[in-house]
Short mmCIF file of C-alpha atoms and ligand atoms in Angstrom, two decimals:
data_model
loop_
_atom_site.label_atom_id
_atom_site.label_comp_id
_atom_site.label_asym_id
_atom_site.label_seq_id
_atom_site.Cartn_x
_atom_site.Cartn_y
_atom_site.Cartn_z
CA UNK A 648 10.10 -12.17 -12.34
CA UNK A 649 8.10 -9.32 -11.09
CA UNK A 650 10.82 -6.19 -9.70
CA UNK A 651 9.53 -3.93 -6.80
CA UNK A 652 11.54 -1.04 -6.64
CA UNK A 653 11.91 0.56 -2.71
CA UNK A 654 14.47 1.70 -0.43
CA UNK A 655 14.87 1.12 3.11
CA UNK A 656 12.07 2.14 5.38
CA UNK A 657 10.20 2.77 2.28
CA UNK A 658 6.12 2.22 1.54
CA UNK A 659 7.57 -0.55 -0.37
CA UNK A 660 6.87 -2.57 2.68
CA UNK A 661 3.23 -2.62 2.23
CA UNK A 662 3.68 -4.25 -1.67
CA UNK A 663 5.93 -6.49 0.07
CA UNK A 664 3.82 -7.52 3.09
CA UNK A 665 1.11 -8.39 -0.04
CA UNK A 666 3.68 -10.22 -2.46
CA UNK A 667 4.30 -12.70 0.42
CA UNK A 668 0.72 -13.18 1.31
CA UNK A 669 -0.02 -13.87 -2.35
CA UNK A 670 3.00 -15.96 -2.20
CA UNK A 671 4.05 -14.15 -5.57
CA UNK A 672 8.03 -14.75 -6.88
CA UNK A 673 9.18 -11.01 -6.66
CA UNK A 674 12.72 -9.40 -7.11
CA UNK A 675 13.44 -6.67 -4.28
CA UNK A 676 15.55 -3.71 -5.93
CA UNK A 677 16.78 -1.67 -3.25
CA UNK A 678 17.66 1.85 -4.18
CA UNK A 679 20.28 3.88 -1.71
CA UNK A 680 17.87 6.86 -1.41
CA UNK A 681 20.21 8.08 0.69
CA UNK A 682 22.50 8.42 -2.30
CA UNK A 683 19.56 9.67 -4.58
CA UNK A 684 19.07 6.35 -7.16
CA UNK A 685 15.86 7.47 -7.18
CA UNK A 686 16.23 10.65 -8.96
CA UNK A 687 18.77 9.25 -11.53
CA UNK A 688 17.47 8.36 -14.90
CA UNK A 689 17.22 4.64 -14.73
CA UNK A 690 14.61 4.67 -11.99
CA UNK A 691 12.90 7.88 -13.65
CA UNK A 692 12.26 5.58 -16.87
CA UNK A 693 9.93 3.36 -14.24
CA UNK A 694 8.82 6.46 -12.02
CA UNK A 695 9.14 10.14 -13.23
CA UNK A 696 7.88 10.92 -9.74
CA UNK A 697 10.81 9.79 -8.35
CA UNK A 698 9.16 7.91 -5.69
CA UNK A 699 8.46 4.54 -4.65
CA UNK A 700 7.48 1.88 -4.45
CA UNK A 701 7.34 0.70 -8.41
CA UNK A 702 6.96 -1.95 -10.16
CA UNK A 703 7.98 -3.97 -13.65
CA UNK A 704 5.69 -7.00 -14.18
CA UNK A 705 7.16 -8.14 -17.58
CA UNK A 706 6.77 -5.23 -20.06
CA UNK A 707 4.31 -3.63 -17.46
CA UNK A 708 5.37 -0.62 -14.98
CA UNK A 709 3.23 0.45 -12.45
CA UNK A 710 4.09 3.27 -9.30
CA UNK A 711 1.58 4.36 -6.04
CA UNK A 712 1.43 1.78 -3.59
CA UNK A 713 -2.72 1.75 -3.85
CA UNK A 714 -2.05 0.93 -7.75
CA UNK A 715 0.00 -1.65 -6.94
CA UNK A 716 -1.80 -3.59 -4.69
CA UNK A 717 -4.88 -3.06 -6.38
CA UNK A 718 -3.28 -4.59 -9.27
CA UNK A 719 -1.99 -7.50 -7.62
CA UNK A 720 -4.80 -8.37 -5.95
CA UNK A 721 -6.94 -8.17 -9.71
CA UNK A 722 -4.26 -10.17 -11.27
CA UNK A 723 -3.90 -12.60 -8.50
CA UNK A 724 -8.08 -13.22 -8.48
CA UNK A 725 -8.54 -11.70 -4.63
CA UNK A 726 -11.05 -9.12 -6.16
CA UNK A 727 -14.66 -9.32 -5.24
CA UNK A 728 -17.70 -10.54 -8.31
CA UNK A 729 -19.08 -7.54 -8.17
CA UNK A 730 -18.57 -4.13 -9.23
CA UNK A 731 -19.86 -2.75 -5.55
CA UNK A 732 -17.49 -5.27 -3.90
CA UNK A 733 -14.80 -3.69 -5.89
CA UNK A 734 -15.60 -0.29 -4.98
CA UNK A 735 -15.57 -1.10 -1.42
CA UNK A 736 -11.96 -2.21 -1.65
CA UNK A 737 -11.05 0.57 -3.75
CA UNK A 738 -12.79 2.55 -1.07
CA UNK A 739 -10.48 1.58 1.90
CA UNK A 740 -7.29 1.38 -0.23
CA UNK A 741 -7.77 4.97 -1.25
CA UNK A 742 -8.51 6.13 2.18
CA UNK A 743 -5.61 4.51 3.72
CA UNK A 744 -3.31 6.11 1.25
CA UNK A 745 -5.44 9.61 1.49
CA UNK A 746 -7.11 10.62 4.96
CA UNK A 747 -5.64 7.84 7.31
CA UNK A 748 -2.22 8.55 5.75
CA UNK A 749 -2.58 12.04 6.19
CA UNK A 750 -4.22 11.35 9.87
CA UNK A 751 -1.28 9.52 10.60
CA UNK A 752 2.02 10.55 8.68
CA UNK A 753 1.01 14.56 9.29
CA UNK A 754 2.16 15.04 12.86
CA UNK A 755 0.13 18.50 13.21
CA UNK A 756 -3.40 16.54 12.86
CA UNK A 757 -2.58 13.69 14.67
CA UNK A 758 -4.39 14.74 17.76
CA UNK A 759 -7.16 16.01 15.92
CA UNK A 760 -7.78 12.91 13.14
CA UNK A 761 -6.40 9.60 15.21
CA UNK A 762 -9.54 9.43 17.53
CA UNK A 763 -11.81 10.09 14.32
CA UNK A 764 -10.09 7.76 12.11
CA UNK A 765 -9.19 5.00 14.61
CA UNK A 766 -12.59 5.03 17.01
CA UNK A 767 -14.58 3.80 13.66
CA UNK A 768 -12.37 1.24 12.45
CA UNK A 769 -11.42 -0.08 15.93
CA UNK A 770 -15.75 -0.76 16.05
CA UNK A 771 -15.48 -2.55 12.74
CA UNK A 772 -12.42 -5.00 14.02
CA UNK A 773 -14.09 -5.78 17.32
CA UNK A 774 -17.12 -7.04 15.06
CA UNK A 775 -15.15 -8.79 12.41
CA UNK A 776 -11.62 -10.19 12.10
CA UNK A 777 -10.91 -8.29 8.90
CA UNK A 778 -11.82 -4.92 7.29
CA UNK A 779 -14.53 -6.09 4.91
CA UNK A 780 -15.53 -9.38 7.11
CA UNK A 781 -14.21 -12.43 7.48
CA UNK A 782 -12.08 -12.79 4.76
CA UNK A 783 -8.44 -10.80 4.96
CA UNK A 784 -8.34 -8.99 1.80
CA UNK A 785 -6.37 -6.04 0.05
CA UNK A 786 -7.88 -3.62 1.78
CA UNK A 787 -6.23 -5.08 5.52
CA UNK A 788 -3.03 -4.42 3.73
CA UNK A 789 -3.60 -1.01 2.78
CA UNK A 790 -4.65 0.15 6.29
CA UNK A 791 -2.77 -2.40 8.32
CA UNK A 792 0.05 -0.67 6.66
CA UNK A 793 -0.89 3.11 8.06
CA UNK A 794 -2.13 1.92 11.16
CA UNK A 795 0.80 -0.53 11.81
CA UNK A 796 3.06 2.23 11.15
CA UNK A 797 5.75 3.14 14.50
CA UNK A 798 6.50 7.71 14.49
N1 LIG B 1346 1.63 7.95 -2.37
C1 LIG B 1346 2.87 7.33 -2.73
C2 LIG B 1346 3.97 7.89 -1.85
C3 LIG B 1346 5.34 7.54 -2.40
C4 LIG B 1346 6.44 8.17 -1.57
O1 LIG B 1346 6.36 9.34 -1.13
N2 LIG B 1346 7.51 7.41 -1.39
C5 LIG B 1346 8.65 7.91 -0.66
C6 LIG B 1346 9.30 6.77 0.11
S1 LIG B 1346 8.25 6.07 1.33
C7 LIG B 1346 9.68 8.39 -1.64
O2 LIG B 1346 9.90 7.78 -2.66
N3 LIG B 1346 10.34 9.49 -1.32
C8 LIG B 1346 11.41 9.98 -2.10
C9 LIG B 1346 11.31 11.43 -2.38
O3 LIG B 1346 10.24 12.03 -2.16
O4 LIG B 1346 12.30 11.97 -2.85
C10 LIG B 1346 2.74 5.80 -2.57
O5 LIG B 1346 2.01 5.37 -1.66
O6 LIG B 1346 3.34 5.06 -3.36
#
């Protein structure tokens, strides 16, 4: 069974939110961060970073949040055809995880970035239900994830 490696309060929440929409079997491993398990070796074997969330899918390990999902949602057949659909969610999970992240999580540019960032994606939700239409995708994770996030 697929492992996902977190802590509490962690970004493991957003693989987790997508696990349970894909309705995948998955194995929570909660590491006291507190206590530092994620700097000792056993966890450094899976992340060298010392961050998480990771994974181990079988023989597989994977860490960044945007790798993860992206490779869930490829395994689990929720990517577009085509190459251009593909790039498009690639396109909003790296922007969650790069300039709305850093929008959001960065307290100094909040003021500055939040009515940039959110005035554009509020338009695209009052036309459409979901980030890339009408279909909730990958890419709602990713974001939902920043935007849904409580400082
Ligand atoms: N960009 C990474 C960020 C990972 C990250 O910073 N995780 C935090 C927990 S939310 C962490 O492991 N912090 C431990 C540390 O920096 O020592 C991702 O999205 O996976």
């Amino acid at each position: 069974m697929l492992k996902l490696y977190g802590g509490d309060r962690s970004r493991a929440s957003i693989v987790r939110w997508y696990l349970e929409e894909l309705n995948v079997p998955y194995e929570f491993v909660k590491l006291d961060m507190q206590a530092g398990e994620h700097c000792q070796s056993e966890f450094l074997a899976i992340n060298p970073m010392g961050k998480v969330p990771a994974i181990v899918d079988g023989d597989f390990q994977l860490w960044e949040s945007g790798a993860i999902l992206l490779y869930l949602a490829e395994k689990h057949d929720k990517m577009p055809p085509t190459l251009e659909g593909r790039a498009k969610i690639a396109q909003w999970v790296l922007f969650a995880n790069s300039s709305l992240s850093i929008g959001v999580f960065v307290e100094a540019n909040r003021e500055r970035e939040l009515p940039r960032l959110m005035t554009p994606l509020n338009e695209i939700l009052e036309q459409q239900p979901f980030i890339l239409g009408n279909e909730f995708t990958v890419a709602d994770v990713a974001v939902g994830s920043v935007v849904g996030y409580k400082y």
